Tab-separated table of C-alpha atoms and ligand atoms in Angstrom:
chain	number	residue	atom	x	y	z
J	27	MET	CA	85.798	74.664	98.172
J	28	ASN	CA	82.742	76.480	97.710
J	29	LEU	CA	82.474	80.460	97.525
J	30	PRO	CA	81.423	80.920	101.300
J	31	THR	CA	84.359	79.050	102.479
J	32	LEU	CA	86.556	80.806	100.045
J	33	HIS	CA	85.437	84.108	101.775
J	34	ASN	CA	86.158	82.758	105.187
J	35	MET	CA	89.551	81.408	104.060
J	36	MET	CA	90.583	84.638	102.375
J	37	LEU	CA	89.438	86.470	105.411
J	38	PHE	CA	91.659	84.552	107.542
J	39	VAL	CA	94.433	84.957	105.164
J	40	ALA	CA	93.877	88.748	105.225
J	41	GLU	CA	93.776	88.760	109.108
J	42	LYS	CA	97.126	86.962	109.189
J	43	MET	CA	98.673	89.329	106.787
J	44	VAL	CA	97.789	92.027	108.820
J	45	GLU	CA	99.289	90.514	111.896
J	46	SER	CA	102.443	89.829	109.908
J	47	GLU	CA	103.311	93.620	109.559
J	48	PRO	CA	106.042	93.728	112.070
J	49	THR	CA	107.839	90.682	110.616
J	50	LEU	CA	107.461	92.125	106.891
J	51	THR	CA	108.576	95.508	108.250
J	52	ALA	CA	111.692	94.334	109.756
J	53	LEU	CA	112.623	92.541	106.481
J	54	ASP	CA	112.160	95.622	104.404
J	55	GLN	CA	114.052	97.673	106.744
J	56	VAL	CA	117.251	95.574	106.135
J	57	ILE	CA	117.046	95.814	102.184
J	58	GLY	CA	114.432	98.206	101.325
J	59	ASP	CA	112.963	101.277	102.737
J	60	GLY	CA	110.904	99.524	105.428
J	61	ASP	CA	107.292	100.352	104.042
J	62	HIS	CA	106.468	96.801	102.756
J	63	GLY	CA	104.754	95.628	106.122
J	64	ILE	CA	102.762	98.826	106.413
J	65	GLY	CA	101.744	98.388	102.680
J	66	MET	CA	100.596	94.966	102.973
J	67	LYS	CA	98.818	95.752	106.179
J	68	ARG	CA	96.934	98.538	104.535
J	69	GLY	CA	95.913	96.360	101.557
J	70	PHE	CA	94.822	93.387	103.411
J	71	ALA	CA	92.857	95.412	106.098
J	72	ALA	CA	91.048	96.872	103.387
J	73	VAL	CA	90.353	93.368	102.032
J	74	MET	CA	88.884	92.454	105.395
J	75	VAL	CA	86.487	95.265	105.378
J	76	GLN	CA	85.689	94.415	101.748
J	77	ILE	CA	84.913	90.664	102.476
J	78	ASN	CA	82.849	91.643	105.435
J	79	ASP	CA	80.695	93.990	103.607
J	80	PRO	CA	77.282	92.559	103.100
J	81	ASN	CA	77.216	94.155	99.488
J	82	PHE	CA	80.291	92.078	98.729
J	83	ASN	CA	78.745	89.480	96.450
J	84	PRO	CA	81.305	88.045	93.703
J	85	LYS	CA	79.566	86.166	91.113
J	86	ASP	CA	82.237	83.301	91.055
J	87	VAL	CA	85.685	82.491	92.408
J	88	GLY	CA	87.291	84.384	89.398
J	89	ASP	CA	85.241	87.597	90.206
J	90	PHE	CA	86.118	87.181	93.953
J	91	PHE	CA	89.809	87.285	93.277
J	92	THR	CA	89.570	89.927	90.722
J	93	GLN	CA	87.889	92.159	93.191
J	94	ILE	CA	90.371	91.417	96.068
J	95	GLY	CA	93.161	92.404	93.562
J	96	THR	CA	91.507	95.664	92.519
J	97	LYS	CA	91.251	96.561	96.425
J	98	LEU	CA	94.890	95.687	96.813
J	99	MET	CA	95.935	97.917	93.760
J	100	THR	CA	93.632	100.949	95.096
J	101	SER	CA	94.642	100.727	98.748
J	102	MET	CA	98.323	100.102	98.821
J	103	SER	CA	100.984	102.415	97.621
J	104	GLY	CA	104.536	101.414	96.386
J	105	ALA	CA	105.596	98.654	94.089
J	106	SER	CA	103.757	95.945	95.837
J	107	GLY	CA	100.354	97.410	95.365
J	108	ALA	CA	100.850	97.209	91.868
J	109	ILE	CA	102.409	93.792	92.001
J	110	PHE	CA	99.973	92.055	94.507
J	111	GLY	CA	97.052	93.588	92.665
J	112	THR	CA	98.171	92.444	89.380
J	113	PHE	CA	98.602	89.030	90.612
J	114	PHE	CA	95.019	88.651	92.113
J	115	ARG	CA	93.175	90.423	89.416
J	116	ALA	CA	94.942	88.391	86.498
J	117	GLY	CA	94.947	85.091	88.501
J	118	GLY	CA	91.075	85.905	89.055
J	119	LYS	CA	90.318	86.750	85.379
J	120	SER	CA	91.604	83.172	84.537
J	121	LEU	CA	88.930	81.863	86.809
J	122	SER	CA	85.899	83.378	85.337
J	123	GLY	CA	82.884	81.241	85.574
J	124	VAL	CA	84.498	78.941	88.141
J	125	THR	CA	82.372	78.047	91.229
J	126	ASP	CA	84.397	75.482	93.051
J	127	PHE	CA	88.119	76.512	94.443
J	128	THR	CA	90.015	73.416	93.781
J	129	THR	CA	93.678	72.836	93.459
J	130	GLN	CA	93.455	73.101	89.562
J	131	ALA	CA	91.660	76.616	90.110
J	132	LEU	CA	94.733	77.406	92.611
J	133	ALA	CA	97.304	76.421	90.038
J	134	ASP	CA	95.557	78.642	87.409
J	135	LEU	CA	95.432	81.506	89.727
J	136	LEU	CA	99.253	81.224	90.576
J	137	ASN	CA	100.220	80.411	86.844
J	138	HIS	CA	98.106	83.489	85.468
J	139	GLY	CA	98.895	85.630	88.237
J	140	TRP	CA	102.610	84.781	87.642
J	141	GLN	CA	102.592	85.608	84.047
J	142	ALA	CA	100.752	88.841	84.510
J	143	VAL	CA	103.330	89.831	87.252
J	144	TYR	CA	106.142	89.368	84.906
J	145	ALA	CA	104.276	91.108	81.967
J	146	ARG	CA	103.926	94.059	84.468
J	147	GLY	CA	107.186	94.356	86.054
J	148	ASN	CA	109.545	91.988	84.105
J	149	ALA	CA	111.160	90.124	87.062
J	150	LYS	CA	112.274	86.672	86.449
J	151	PRO	CA	112.883	83.907	88.768
J	152	GLY	CA	116.319	84.570	90.416
J	153	ASP	CA	115.814	88.526	90.347
J	154	LYS	CA	114.991	88.431	94.359
J	155	THR	CA	111.494	89.400	94.019
J	156	MET	CA	107.937	87.969	95.129
J	157	VAL	CA	108.253	86.075	91.829
J	158	ASP	CA	110.681	83.632	93.531
J	159	ALA	CA	108.115	82.563	95.801
J	160	LEU	CA	105.258	82.839	93.135
J	161	ALA	CA	107.070	80.895	90.398
J	162	ALA	CA	108.034	77.952	92.773
J	163	ALA	CA	104.425	77.627	93.888
J	164	ALA	CA	102.828	77.892	90.597
J	165	GLU	CA	105.276	75.120	89.212
J	166	LYS	CA	104.548	72.884	92.259
J	167	ALA	CA	100.731	73.431	91.959
J	168	ALA	CA	100.848	72.484	88.304
J	169	THR	CA	102.033	68.992	89.377
J	170	LEU	CA	99.341	68.390	92.043
J	171	THR	CA	96.083	69.445	90.029
J	172	THR	CA	94.395	66.034	90.636
J	173	CYS	CA	95.057	66.122	94.451
J	174	ASP	CA	92.343	67.764	96.769
J	175	LEU	CA	93.409	71.373	98.246
J	176	LYS	CA	94.009	69.686	101.719
J	177	THR	CA	96.834	67.638	100.342
J	178	ALA	CA	98.236	69.772	97.974
J	179	LEU	CA	98.341	73.046	99.835
J	180	PRO	CA	100.861	72.027	102.464
J	181	GLN	CA	103.400	71.218	99.460
J	182	ILE	CA	102.574	74.380	97.587
J	183	ALA	CA	103.032	76.397	100.746
J	184	ASP	CA	106.394	74.759	101.153
J	185	ALA	CA	107.579	75.189	97.708
J	186	ALA	CA	106.622	79.108	97.887
J	187	MET	CA	108.711	79.256	101.352
J	188	ALA	CA	111.552	77.393	99.786
J	189	GLY	CA	111.423	79.923	96.781
J	190	ALA	CA	111.362	82.763	99.124
J	191	GLU	CA	114.367	81.556	101.336
J	192	LYS	CA	116.328	81.326	97.988
J	193	THR	CA	116.156	84.859	97.533
J	194	LYS	CA	118.758	85.198	100.464
J	195	GLN	CA	121.388	84.235	97.918
J	196	MET	CA	120.315	86.517	95.411
J	197	VAL	CA	121.539	89.792	94.049
J	198	ALA	CA	118.424	92.179	93.604
J	199	VAL	CA	117.734	93.573	90.136
J	200	PHE	CA	114.606	95.767	91.114
J	201	GLY	CA	113.715	98.304	93.755
J	202	ARG	CA	115.806	99.876	96.319
J	203	ALA	CA	117.589	96.506	97.340
J	204	LYS	CA	119.366	96.814	94.002
J	205	ASN	CA	121.398	99.725	95.152
J	206	LEU	CA	122.512	97.611	97.901
J	207	GLY	CA	124.311	95.209	95.237
J	208	GLU	CA	126.202	92.344	97.249
J	209	ARG	CA	125.266	93.723	100.515
J	210	ALA	CA	121.476	92.401	99.825
J	211	VAL	CA	122.995	89.004	99.745
J	212	GLY	CA	122.259	86.926	103.039
J	213	HIS	CA	118.818	88.836	103.474
J	214	VAL	CA	115.499	87.417	102.245
J	215	ASP	CA	113.417	89.826	99.848
J	216	PRO	CA	110.286	90.933	101.772
J	217	GLY	CA	107.849	90.510	98.899
J	218	SER	CA	108.678	86.942	98.638
J	219	ILE	CA	107.996	86.242	102.103
J	220	SER	CA	104.517	88.058	101.706
J	221	MET	CA	103.766	85.769	98.716
J	222	ALA	CA	104.883	82.654	100.722
J	223	TYR	CA	102.687	83.909	103.775
J	224	ILE	CA	99.647	84.348	101.487
J	225	ILE	CA	99.835	80.431	100.612
J	226	LYS	CA	101.024	79.413	104.242
J	227	TYR	CA	97.832	81.045	105.604
J	228	MET	CA	95.680	79.411	102.927
J	229	ASN	CA	97.091	76.098	103.978
J	230	GLU	CA	96.635	76.726	107.802
J	231	PHE	CA	93.007	77.647	107.107
J	232	ILE	CA	92.349	74.384	105.263
J	233	GLN	CA	94.060	72.189	107.766
J	234	LYS	CA	91.938	73.500	110.715
V	3	ADP	P1	108.609	99.690	97.257
V	3	ADP	O1	109.575	98.935	96.473
V	3	ADP	O2	107.937	100.579	96.523
V	3	ADP	O3	108.956	100.176	98.566
V	3	ADP	P2	107.164	97.524	98.912
V	3	ADP	O4	108.364	97.705	99.817
V	3	ADP	O5	105.896	97.466	99.441
V	3	ADP	O6	107.410	98.634	97.606
V	3	ADP	O7	107.541	96.157	98.105
V	3	ADP	C1	108.746	95.641	97.973
V	3	ADP	C2	108.667	94.183	97.012
V	3	ADP	O8	108.038	94.291	95.809
V	3	ADP	C3	109.824	93.679	96.959
V	3	ADP	O9	110.199	92.854	98.015
V	3	ADP	C4	109.499	92.702	95.773
V	3	ADP	O10	109.318	91.311	96.209
V	3	ADP	C5	108.464	93.221	95.102
V	3	ADP	N1	108.817	93.736	93.772
V	3	ADP	C6	109.536	94.835	93.282
V	3	ADP	N2	109.754	94.927	92.151
V	3	ADP	C7	109.067	93.937	91.559
V	3	ADP	C8	109.003	93.448	90.160
V	3	ADP	N3	109.323	94.364	89.136
V	3	ADP	N4	108.235	92.248	89.867
V	3	ADP	C9	107.741	91.693	91.018
V	3	ADP	N5	107.897	91.931	92.263
V	3	ADP	C10	108.548	93.137	92.605
V	4	MG	MG1	109.659	99.140	100.267
């Protein structure tokens, strides 16, 4: 996928993330403080403006994701601004000089993004965070690097959503859900759904 198509894909993803605000808000109202949907909406609305700006001319795929991460980090508040910002910034850094967005590039984005999110916030798989969706997606993507994106993305999106669904059974280690203890069991982590949605909407774009 070339850079102009990547622009269009992430514009589609950003629009869909903005539209997902009510769903994400409802999830965070159950086990958090209810601001996750608003934060993601604010961040991805800023990304839409960024991508539509005629002066936005990232030099390669890596620069593109790095700049998106910086925008999320500076426009969103709360834990998730730092977390999702770190994901795209670190993932982008690993793709410096890359001009074609392939399954290998997506696998690198996910893997380096995951390592950086871990370095920043210490959440491991099983801690009931977005890392549960991200790690599942990264591990699946690593097995599909020889497939084209149209073939690989449905499987990576499914793995991410399965990782997010698994958070239902987990007790939270971070954030406000931690204070709920066992009462958070049975409810999905909102950030993990956001992470799974980002990949789900990438897939919807590429299947169009
Ligand atoms: P806040 O917790 O500040 O209200 P949000 O509601 O926007 O922020 O985001 C909460 C989400 O952030 C959680 O659902 C979880 O997925 C994610 N999160 C919180 N702490 C961490 C962490 N240490 N590592 C990875 N993700 C985290
Ligand atoms: Mg919150």
